Coordinates of C-alpha atoms in Angstrom, one line a residue:
X1 CA -0.1 0.4 -0.2
X2 CA 1.4 3.5 -1.0
X3 CA 0.5 6.4 2.0
X4 CA -0.3 8.9 -1.2
X5 CA -3.3 6.1 -2.0
X6 CA -4.7 5.5 1.3
X7 CA -6.1 7.5 4.3
X8 CA -4.0 8.6 7.1
X9 CA -5.6 10.7 9.0
X10 CA -3.9 11.5 12.3
X11 CA -3.6 13.8 15.2
X12 CA -2.1 16.0 17.6
X13 CA -4.7 16.5 20.0
X14 CA -6.8 13.9 21.9
X15 CA -10.5 14.5 22.4
X16 CA -11.5 16.2 25.4
X17 CA -14.0 13.6 26.3
X18 CA -10.9 10.2 26.3
X19 CA -10.7 9.2 29.1
X20 CA -8.3 5.4 28.8
X21 CA -5.0 5.6 26.6
X22 CA -6.9 3.6 23.9
X23 CA -9.4 5.7 23.3
X24 CA -7.0 8.9 22.7
X25 CA -4.2 6.4 20.9
X26 CA -7.1 5.1 18.4
X27 CA -8.7 8.7 17.7
X28 CA -5.1 10.2 17.4
X29 CA -4.0 7.6 15.1
X30 CA -6.7 7.7 13.0
X31 CA -8.1 4.4 13.6
X32 CA -11.5 5.3 14.4
X33 CA -13.7 8.2 14.5
X34 CA -16.6 9.3 16.4
X35 CA -20.2 9.3 15.0
X36 CA -22.1 9.7 18.4
X37 CA -22.9 8.5 21.7
X38 CA -21.1 5.2 21.9
X39 CA -20.5 5.0 18.4
X40 CA -17.5 5.0 16.1
X41 CA -16.6 4.6 12.1
X42 CA -13.9 1.9 11.9
X43 CA -12.0 4.2 9.4
X44 CA -9.2 2.1 7.0
X45 CA -6.4 1.6 9.2
X46 CA -8.6 0.6 12.3
X47 CA -10.6 -2.0 9.4
X48 CA -6.7 -3.4 8.5
X49 CA -6.1 -3.6 12.6
X50 CA -10.3 -4.7 13.3
X51 CA -10.1 -7.4 10.0
X52 CA -6.9 -9.2 11.0
X53 CA -7.9 -10.0 14.4
X54 CA -11.1 -11.1 13.1
X55 CA -9.6 -13.4 10.1
X56 CA -7.8 -14.8 13.1
X57 CA -10.1 -15.4 15.1
X58 CA -12.2 -17.3 12.2
X59 CA -8.9 -19.5 11.0
X60 CA -9.4 -20.5 15.3
X61 CA -13.0 -21.2 15.0
X62 CA -12.5 -23.0 11.6
X63 CA -10.3 -25.2 13.0
X64 CA -12.1 -26.1 16.3
X65 CA -15.0 -27.1 14.0
X66 CA -17.2 -24.8 13.9
X67 CA -19.9 -23.7 11.5
X68 CA -20.0 -20.2 9.8
X69 CA -23.3 -18.6 10.0
X70 CA -25.0 -14.7 9.9
X71 CA -28.1 -14.2 11.9
X72 CA -30.8 -11.0 11.9
X73 CA -29.0 -8.2 13.8
X74 CA -32.9 -6.9 14.8
X75 CA -34.8 -9.6 16.6
X76 CA -38.4 -10.1 17.3
X77 CA -39.9 -10.1 20.7
X78 CA -42.0 -13.0 20.8
X79 CA -38.3 -14.9 20.7
X80 CA -37.5 -13.4 23.8
X81 CA -40.4 -13.4 25.7
X82 CA -39.9 -17.3 25.5
X83 CA -37.2 -17.0 27.6
X84 CA -38.6 -14.7 29.9
X85 CA -35.5 -12.3 28.8
X86 CA -37.4 -9.2 27.1
X87 CA -38.7 -8.2 30.6
X88 CA -35.7 -8.7 32.6
X89 CA -32.9 -8.1 30.4
X90 CA -33.0 -4.4 31.5
X91 CA -32.2 -0.8 29.6
X92 CA -29.5 -1.8 28.1
X93 CA -31.8 -3.3 25.5
X94 CA -32.6 -1.3 22.9
X95 CA -36.1 -2.0 21.8
X96 CA -37.3 -1.1 18.1
X97 CA -41.3 -1.1 16.3
X98 CA -41.7 -1.6 12.9
X99 CA -44.5 0.3 10.7
X100 CA -46.6 -2.5 11.8
X101 CA -46.2 -1.9 15.5
X102 CA -44.7 -5.2 16.2
X103 CA -41.8 -5.1 18.6
X104 CA -38.4 -5.8 17.9
X105 CA -35.0 -5.6 19.6
X106 CA -31.8 -5.0 18.0
X107 CA -29.7 -8.1 19.5
X108 CA -27.8 -7.4 22.0
X109 CA -26.9 -10.9 22.3
X110 CA -28.4 -14.1 19.9
X111 CA -29.7 -17.0 22.6
X112 CA -32.7 -16.7 21.2
X113 CA -32.2 -16.6 17.6
X114 CA -29.8 -19.5 17.5
X115 CA -32.1 -22.1 19.7
X116 CA -35.1 -20.9 17.6
X117 CA -32.7 -22.3 13.8
X118 CA -32.2 -25.4 16.4
X119 CA -35.1 -26.1 17.4
X120 CA -36.4 -26.1 13.7
X121 CA -33.4 -27.3 12.4
X122 CA -32.0 -30.6 14.7
X123 CA -34.1 -33.3 15.3
X124 CA -32.5 -36.6 15.5
X125 CA -29.1 -37.3 17.7
X126 CA -27.7 -38.4 14.7
X127 CA -26.8 -34.0 13.9
X128 CA -25.1 -33.5 17.3
X129 CA -23.2 -31.8 18.6
X130 CA -23.3 -29.1 16.2
X131 CA -21.5 -25.6 17.0
X132 CA -22.3 -22.5 15.0
X133 CA -20.9 -18.9 15.2
X134 CA -20.9 -16.0 13.7
X135 CA -19.3 -12.4 13.5
X136 CA -21.5 -9.3 13.5
X137 CA -22.3 -5.9 15.1
X138 CA -24.3 -6.0 18.4
X139 CA -25.9 -3.4 20.4
X140 CA -26.4 -2.8 24.0
X141 CA -27.5 0.7 25.4
X142 CA -24.9 1.6 28.0
X143 CA -25.9 4.1 30.3
X144 CA -22.5 6.2 29.9
X145 CA -20.9 5.1 27.1
X146 CA -17.0 6.2 27.8
X147 CA -13.4 4.3 26.7
X148 CA -13.9 4.8 22.7
X149 CA -14.4 1.0 21.7
X150 CA -13.7 -0.4 25.6
X151 CA -17.8 0.4 26.1
X152 CA -18.8 1.1 23.3
X153 CA -22.9 0.8 22.5
X154 CA -22.3 -0.9 18.7
X155 CA -19.4 -3.5 18.4
X156 CA -18.6 -6.6 16.4
X157 CA -18.3 -9.8 18.8
X158 CA -17.5 -13.4 18.0
X159 CA -20.9 -15.4 19.7
X160 CA -20.7 -19.3 19.1
X161 CA -22.9 -21.5 20.5
X162 CA -23.1 -25.4 20.7
X163 CA -25.9 -27.9 21.2
X164 CA -25.6 -31.6 22.7
X165 CA -27.3 -34.5 23.8
X166 CA -25.3 -34.6 27.1
X167 CA -23.5 -32.9 29.8
X168 CA -20.1 -34.8 29.1
X169 CA -20.4 -33.6 25.1
X170 CA -20.9 -30.3 25.9
X171 CA -17.7 -30.3 28.2
X172 CA -15.5 -31.7 25.7
X173 CA -16.8 -29.3 23.3
X174 CA -16.7 -26.5 26.1
X175 CA -12.4 -27.8 26.8
X176 CA -12.0 -27.3 22.8
X177 CA -13.4 -23.5 22.7
X178 CA -11.2 -22.8 25.3
X179 CA -8.3 -24.0 23.9
X180 CA -9.3 -22.6 20.5
X181 CA -9.8 -19.2 22.7
X182 CA -6.3 -19.6 24.3
X183 CA -4.7 -20.0 20.0
X184 CA -6.5 -16.9 19.1
X185 CA -5.3 -14.6 21.9
X186 CA -1.6 -16.7 21.3
X187 CA -1.7 -15.2 18.0
X188 CA -2.5 -11.9 18.7
X189 CA 0.6 -11.7 20.4
X190 CA -1.5 -10.8 24.4
X191 CA -0.4 -11.5 27.6
X192 CA -3.3 -12.6 28.3
X193 CA -5.2 -15.2 31.5
X194 CA -8.2 -17.6 31.5
X195 CA -10.4 -17.2 34.7
X196 CA -13.0 -18.6 36.8
X197 CA -16.2 -16.5 36.6
X198 CA -19.4 -15.7 37.2
X199 CA -22.3 -16.4 34.8
X200 CA -24.0 -13.7 35.1
X201 CA -26.8 -12.5 32.9
X202 CA -25.8 -15.2 30.4
X203 CA -26.8 -17.9 32.9
X204 CA -26.0 -21.6 33.4
X205 CA -23.0 -23.3 35.1
X206 CA -19.5 -23.5 34.1
X207 CA -18.0 -19.9 33.1
X208 CA -14.5 -19.0 32.0
X209 CA -13.2 -15.6 31.0
X210 CA -10.2 -14.1 29.0
X211 CA -8.1 -10.6 30.1
X212 CA -6.3 -9.0 28.7
X213 CA -3.7 -8.2 31.2
X214 CA -3.5 -4.3 31.6
X215 CA -3.2 -2.0 34.6
X216 CA -6.5 -0.4 33.1
X217 CA -8.5 -3.5 33.7
X218 CA -11.5 -2.7 35.1
X219 CA -11.8 -6.7 36.3
X220 CA -9.9 -7.2 38.8
X221 CA -8.1 -11.3 38.8
X222 CA -6.8 -13.1 41.2
X223 CA -3.5 -15.9 40.0
X224 CA -1.3 -17.9 41.2
X225 CA 2.2 -17.9 39.8
X226 CA 2.9 -21.0 40.9
X227 CA 0.1 -23.1 39.1
X228 CA -2.1 -22.4 36.9
X229 CA -4.7 -21.3 38.8
X230 CA -6.4 -18.0 37.8
X231 CA -10.0 -16.2 38.7
X232 CA -11.9 -13.4 38.8
X233 CA -11.8 -12.2 42.1
X234 CA -15.3 -12.3 41.6
X235 CA -15.4 -15.8 41.9
X236 CA -11.8 -16.6 43.5
X237 CA -12.3 -19.1 46.4
X238 CA -10.9 -17.2 49.9
X239 CA -9.1 -20.4 51.9
X240 CA -9.2 -20.4 55.8
X241 CA -6.7 -21.1 57.0
X242 CA -5.3 -23.2 60.7
X243 CA -7.8 -23.6 63.7
X244 CA -9.4 -21.4 65.8
X245 CA -7.0 -20.9 69.0
X246 CA -8.5 -20.5 72.4
X247 CA -9.3 -17.2 74.0
X248 CA -7.1 -15.7 76.6
X249 CA -8.9 -12.5 77.9
X250 CA -12.0 -11.3 79.2
X251 CA -14.5 -9.5 76.6
X252 CA -14.4 -5.7 77.8
X253 CA -15.7 -2.4 76.5
X254 CA -13.2 -0.1 74.8
X255 CA -14.1 3.9 74.5
X256 CA -14.3 4.9 70.8
X257 CA -15.6 8.6 71.0
X258 CA -14.9 9.1 67.2
X259 CA -13.5 5.9 66.0
X260 CA -16.5 4.4 63.7
X261 CA -14.4 2.7 61.0
X262 CA -11.8 -0.8 61.7
X263 CA -8.6 1.4 61.1
X264 CA -9.4 4.0 63.3
X265 CA -10.5 1.5 66.1
X266 CA -7.5 -0.4 65.2
X267 CA -5.4 2.9 65.3
X268 CA -6.8 3.7 68.4
X269 CA -6.0 0.5 69.9
X270 CA -2.6 0.1 68.4
X271 CA -3.6 -3.5 66.8
X272 CA -3.3 -5.0 63.6
X273 CA -6.8 -4.5 61.4
X274 CA -6.9 -7.6 61.5
X275 CA -7.7 -8.2 64.8
X276 CA -11.0 -6.6 64.4
X277 CA -14.1 -7.9 62.5
X278 CA -17.1 -5.8 60.6
X279 CA -20.3 -5.5 61.0
X280 CA -22.8 -5.1 57.5
X281 CA -25.7 -4.4 57.8
X282 CA -27.8 -6.0 55.2
X283 CA -31.6 -6.6 54.8
X284 CA -31.6 -10.0 53.0
X285 CA -35.3 -10.0 51.7
X286 CA -37.0 -9.1 55.2
X287 CA -35.5 -10.2 57.6
X288 CA -32.3 -8.3 59.0
X289 CA -28.7 -9.8 59.1
X290 CA -25.2 -9.1 60.4
X291 CA -22.3 -9.9 57.4
X292 CA -19.8 -10.3 59.5
X293 CA -15.9 -10.4 58.0
X294 CA -12.8 -8.9 59.6
X295 CA -11.6 -5.9 59.3
X296 CA -8.9 -5.8 56.3
X297 CA -11.2 -7.4 54.4
X298 CA -14.5 -6.7 51.7
X299 CA -17.8 -8.1 51.5
X300 CA -18.1 -9.9 48.4
X301 CA -21.6 -9.5 47.0
X302 CA -21.7 -12.3 44.1
X303 CA -20.3 -14.5 46.5
X304 CA -22.8 -13.6 49.7
X305 CA -26.1 -13.9 47.4
X306 CA -25.3 -17.6 46.5
X307 CA -25.9 -18.7 49.9
X308 CA -29.4 -20.9 50.3
X309 CA -31.8 -18.7 51.2
X310 CA -30.0 -15.8 49.8
X311 CA -31.7 -13.8 46.8
X312 CA -32.6 -10.2 47.0
X313 CA -30.3 -8.3 49.3
X314 CA -29.1 -4.9 49.8
X315 CA -28.0 -2.7 52.8
X316 CA -29.8 -1.6 55.8
X317 CA -30.9 1.4 56.4
X318 CA -29.5 3.8 59.4
X319 CA -33.3 3.5 60.5
X320 CA -33.2 -0.3 59.7
X321 CA -30.4 -0.4 61.6
X322 CA -31.2 1.0 65.1
X323 CA -34.4 -0.5 64.7
X324 CA -32.3 -3.7 64.9
X325 CA -29.8 -2.7 67.2
X326 CA -30.3 0.1 68.8
X327 CA -27.6 1.9 67.5
X328 CA -25.8 4.1 64.7
X329 CA -23.2 2.6 62.3
X330 CA -19.9 2.3 63.3
X331 CA -20.5 0.7 66.6
X332 CA -22.7 -2.1 65.8
X333 CA -21.5 -5.7 66.4
X334 CA -22.8 -9.5 66.6
X335 CA -22.9 -9.7 70.2
X336 CA -26.1 -9.6 72.3
X337 CA -28.6 -9.1 69.2
X338 CA -31.8 -11.0 69.1
X339 CA -32.5 -14.2 67.8
X340 CA -34.3 -12.5 64.9
X341 CA -31.3 -11.0 63.4
X342 CA -29.6 -13.6 60.9
X343 CA -25.6 -13.7 61.1
X344 CA -23.6 -14.8 58.7
X345 CA -19.5 -15.0 59.4
X346 CA -16.8 -15.4 56.5
X347 CA -15.1 -18.5 56.5
X348 CA -11.8 -16.4 57.9
X349 CA -13.8 -14.5 60.7
X350 CA -15.1 -17.9 62.4
X351 CA -11.9 -18.8 63.2
X352 CA -10.5 -15.8 64.7
X353 CA -10.6 -15.1 68.8
X354 CA -9.8 -12.4 71.2
X355 CA -11.5 -9.9 68.4
X356 CA -12.8 -6.4 68.5
X357 CA -15.9 -5.5 67.2
X358 CA -18.8 -2.8 67.5
X359 CA -20.6 -3.4 71.2
X360 CA -23.9 -2.2 69.9
X361 CA -23.7 0.8 72.1
X362 CA -22.7 4.8 70.5
X363 CA -18.9 5.5 71.1
X364 CA -18.1 1.9 72.1
X365 CA -16.7 -1.1 70.9
X366 CA -16.4 -4.3 72.1
X367 CA -12.8 -6.8 72.9
X368 CA -11.3 -10.0 73.5
X369 CA -14.4 -11.3 72.2
X370 CA -14.8 -15.1 71.6
X371 CA -17.3 -17.0 69.9
X372 CA -19.1 -19.7 72.3
X373 CA -18.1 -17.7 74.8
X374 CA -19.1 -13.7 74.9
X375 CA -22.1 -15.0 71.3
X376 CA -23.4 -17.9 69.8
X377 CA -22.1 -19.8 66.7
X378 CA -22.6 -18.0 63.4
X379 CA -25.9 -19.0 62.3
X380 CA -24.1 -19.7 58.6
X381 CA -20.5 -20.4 57.8
X382 CA -19.0 -19.4 53.9
X383 CA -16.6 -17.9 51.8
X384 CA -17.9 -13.9 51.7
X385 CA -15.3 -12.2 51.1
X386 CA -13.1 -10.8 48.5
X387 CA -9.7 -12.6 48.0
X388 CA -6.3 -10.1 49.0
X389 CA -2.7 -10.9 48.1
X390 CA -0.6 -13.5 49.6
X391 CA -4.0 -15.4 50.5
X392 CA -3.6 -19.5 50.2
X393 CA -4.3 -20.5 46.6
X394 CA -7.3 -22.7 45.9
X395 CA -5.2 -25.3 44.6
X396 CA -2.9 -26.1 47.2
X397 CA 0.3 -24.9 45.1
X398 CA 1.3 -22.0 46.6
X399 CA 0.2 -18.1 47.2
X400 CA -2.4 -15.8 45.5
X401 CA -1.3 -12.6 43.7
X402 CA -3.7 -9.8 41.9
X403 CA -3.7 -8.3 39.2
X404 CA -6.1 -5.7 36.4
X405 CA -7.5 -7.1 33.5
X406 CA -9.8 -6.7 30.3
X407 CA -12.6 -9.2 29.6
X408 CA -12.2 -10.0 26.1
X409 CA -13.7 -13.1 26.0
X410 CA -15.9 -15.4 28.0
X411 CA -17.3 -19.1 27.5
X412 CA -20.6 -20.8 29.2
X413 CA -21.6 -24.3 29.8
X414 CA -25.3 -22.9 29.8
X415 CA -26.7 -26.6 30.1
X416 CA -30.5 -26.7 29.1
X417 CA -31.6 -22.9 30.3
X418 CA -32.8 -21.5 27.1
X419 CA -33.2 -25.0 24.8
X420 CA -35.6 -26.4 27.9
X421 CA -37.3 -22.7 27.5
X422 CA -38.1 -22.8 24.0
X423 CA -38.3 -26.5 23.9
X424 CA -35.1 -27.4 21.6
X425 CA -35.3 -31.0 21.8
X426 CA -34.3 -34.3 19.9
X427 CA -34.9 -38.0 19.7
X428 CA -32.5 -40.0 21.1
X429 CA -31.5 -43.8 20.2
X430 CA -34.1 -45.4 21.9
X431 CA -36.7 -42.1 20.1
X432 CA -37.5 -40.4 23.0
X433 CA -37.8 -36.8 23.0
X434 CA -34.9 -35.3 25.0
X435 CA -33.8 -31.6 25.7
X436 CA -30.5 -30.0 24.1
X437 CA -27.6 -29.5 26.4
X438 CA -26.0 -25.9 24.8
X439 CA -22.4 -23.9 24.7
X440 CA -22.6 -20.8 24.3
X441 CA -18.9 -18.5 23.8
X442 CA -18.2 -15.2 22.8
X443 CA -15.1 -12.7 21.9
X444 CA -15.4 -9.0 22.1
X445 CA -13.5 -8.6 18.6
X446 CA -13.7 -4.5 18.4
X447 CA -12.6 -4.4 22.2
X448 CA -9.5 -6.8 21.3
X449 CA -8.3 -3.8 19.7
X450 CA -8.7 -1.2 22.7
X451 CA -7.5 -3.8 24.7
X452 CA -4.3 -5.1 22.7
X453 CA -3.7 -0.8 23.3
X454 CA -3.8 -0.3 27.2
X455 CA -1.7 -3.8 26.7
X456 CA 1.0 -2.1 24.7
X457 CA 1.9 1.4 24.8
X458 CA 3.9 4.2 25.1
X459 CA 4.7 8.3 24.8
X460 CA 5.0 8.2 21.5
X461 CA 1.9 5.7 20.3
X462 CA 0.6 2.0 19.6
X463 CA 2.2 -0.8 20.2
X464 CA 0.6 -3.4 18.3
X465 CA 1.7 -6.8 17.8
X466 CA 2.5 -8.0 14.1
X467 CA 0.3 -10.3 13.6
X468 CA -2.3 -7.1 14.7
X469 CA -0.5 -4.0 13.3
X470 CA -2.3 -2.3 10.5
X471 CA 1.3 -2.9 8.7
X472 CA 3.9 -5.2 9.2
X473 CA 6.7 -2.6 7.9
X474 CA 6.8 1.2 6.9
X475 CA 9.1 2.7 4.4
X476 CA 9.9 6.1 5.0
X477 CA 12.4 7.3 2.1
X478 CA 13.7 11.0 2.7
X479 CA 14.0 13.3 -0.1
X480 CA 11.8 11.3 -2.4
X481 CA 11.4 14.1 -5.4
X482 CA 15.0 15.0 -5.1
X483 CA 16.5 11.9 -5.6
X484 CA 16.3 9.3 -8.5
X485 CA 18.3 6.9 -6.3
X486 CA 16.1 7.1 -3.6
X487 CA 13.3 6.8 -5.5
X488 CA 14.7 3.9 -7.5
X489 CA 15.7 2.0 -4.3
X490 CA 12.3 2.3 -2.0
X491 CA 10.6 1.2 -5.0
X492 CA 12.6 -1.9 -5.2
X493 CA 12.6 -2.8 -1.8
X494 CA 8.8 -2.9 -2.0
X495 CA 8.1 -4.8 -4.7
X496 CA 10.7 -7.2 -3.1
X497 CA 8.7 -7.4 0.7
X498 CA 5.0 -7.4 -1.5
X499 CA 6.6 -10.5 -3.1
X500 CA 7.8 -11.7 0.0
X501 CA 4.1 -11.9 1.5
X502 CA 5.0 -8.7 3.9
X503 CA 2.4 -6.2 4.5
X504 CA 4.5 -3.0 3.8
X505 CA 3.3 0.5 3.5
X506 CA 5.6 2.8 1.3
X507 CA 5.6 6.5 2.4
X508 CA 5.5 8.0 -0.5
X509 CA 3.7 11.5 0.4
X510 CA 6.9 13.7 0.6
X511 CA 6.9 14.3 4.2
X512 CA 9.4 15.0 6.3
X513 CA 11.3 12.9 8.0
X514 CA 10.0 14.1 11.9
X515 CA 6.4 13.6 10.7
X516 CA 7.0 9.7 8.9
X517 CA 8.4 8.8 11.8
X518 CA 5.5 10.1 14.4
X519 CA 3.3 8.8 12.7
X520 CA 4.3 5.4 12.0
X521 CA 5.3 5.4 15.4
X522 CA 1.8 7.2 16.2
X523 CA 0.1 4.1 14.7
X524 CA 2.6 0.9 15.8
X525 CA 3.6 -0.2 12.6
X526 CA 6.2 -2.8 14.3
X527 CA 8.8 -2.1 11.7
X528 CA 10.2 0.9 9.8
X529 CA 12.8 1.2 7.2
X530 CA 14.4 4.4 6.4
X531 CA 16.3 5.3 2.6
X532 CA 18.6 8.3 2.2
X533 CA 21.4 9.2 -0.5
X534 CA 23.6 9.0 2.5
X535 CA 23.1 5.8 3.2
X536 CA 22.1 4.7 -0.1
X537 CA 26.4 5.6 -0.8
X538 CA 27.5 3.2 1.4
X539 CA 24.9 0.4 0.2
X540 CA 23.1 1.0 3.6
X541 CA 19.5 1.4 4.4
X542 CA 18.4 2.2 8.0
X543 CA 16.2 0.2 10.0
X544 CA 14.4 0.5 13.5
X545 CA 12.1 -1.9 15.5
X546 CA 9.2 -0.1 17.0
X547 CA 10.6 -0.4 20.8
X548 CA 14.3 -0.3 20.0
X549 CA 15.9 2.1 21.1
X550 CA 18.6 2.6 18.5
X551 CA 18.3 2.3 14.7
X552 CA 20.9 -0.3 13.0
X553 CA 22.4 0.1 9.8
X554 CA 22.1 -2.7 7.2
X555 CA 23.1 -3.4 3.8
X556 CA 20.5 -2.9 1.4
X557 CA 20.6 -6.2 -0.6
X558 CA 20.0 -7.8 2.6
X559 CA 16.9 -6.1 3.7
X560 CA 14.4 -7.5 2.7
X561 CA 15.7 -11.3 4.3
X562 CA 15.8 -9.2 7.3
X563 CA 13.2 -8.1 7.9
X564 CA 11.1 -11.4 6.3
X565 CA 13.2 -13.3 9.6
X566 CA 12.2 -10.4 12.2
X567 CA 8.6 -11.1 10.7
X568 CA 9.1 -14.7 11.5
X569 CA 9.5 -13.9 15.1
X570 CA 7.2 -11.9 15.6

């Protein structure tokens, strides 16, 4: 590609509303242009990157045995009513009405549509398993679209759906898709982790998320460096080790006139925060409940919501706290509460002794509190906290570390959630009707581009992995309009690289060297060749990798072979 025949629209300044570096750089490099809130046009440079990601995703899906199709973006209300999701999916769903007053939505996902296809087209166990996928535009009406393509309302997604005769067959395909996803992100040159995750609104039993690791990631991840264990913090199991020590002191009140947080109480008493217990007041349906956590731990609402008997819960109001405990927030605790107050303790708290907690008395706390002596054993003991750095890994192979990640893929074992609701059945070997088992597998194709930039950038611009870069190599001729030798050498090398299958950009715009270098760095092109009269006089050209500290001189006759070797290694 010749730059004079391409469309390069770089900008010096980022838009004022851009918060993430990927948003700033994608606009500055001319990859995207904003049309409206959460809506972006992919410009020619950006589309080259997007298509490279899409092609790798498609290639790995095909290798995994999935079959590509394309479903309508606009979906009828009736399908969503069959699964009950028309009413519960929420305001993210863009609902529209046609000229005949029929209701539709712009599909945020396609479980209903693909299940409708399956129930109409699959009748026998002999047709299963099947795995269909598409790469298509989705729309979710984000309440606050931001971060460019990272949280856009319209986005490109690969979604796949598999159908099976048994749970074991589903697990086999699930594992195949896990491998395919790992291959995708490895080929894209991204640092990533697959983590255990909550299934959320999609539903199902088992799920894993794929995260690109980046400091700006919205999700907190827990992983073990000594093993392959990794999980979203929402799902990471917090291991409580050891046994409860015997009480050593008598419970007594301590005066805490202004200290309402565990940190302030610990500071006043000159003890570690880990010796304190905080009581989170909640309303579980209509039952006033205290969730007990160590002072330096945080409540994990996902885990808490999975306790038997806990469906709907919220933080209790100050009025509800005073009504049940006779005390303002900041001084509440589990000692002496009535039998109508439910107490749920984290596993770590259940092993504590001689701890400090609120006294249910304004301006006072209790010290040297012990279960079984000063208060009853908790009615429920469960893992209800977020893991922290240094916790034991659940697989017993080391300790946990924390990092940030950007979710770019998610795979689910749906089971029969959708097939049962929509009566997607088949006839088994005995002619009996059976409900299909389903799996669901998504990759945010456009989101990957933003995530890759969050992971790879510097003060000059984007650092794309080779397989995602808009071009492999840029040729920058110096004085192209003044030197026939430079022009000829640039054309020869350009032609040879094209013949070698290298995706090369010849910057023939007759720009100043500084402009060419700055723009190629901004756009994230991994390799740069500079051709000038001075170097050619010695039979040399200059090469510089995007992240190299210094340039190096190459023999002009060897540069194509050199670049082919470089590209083969990346």
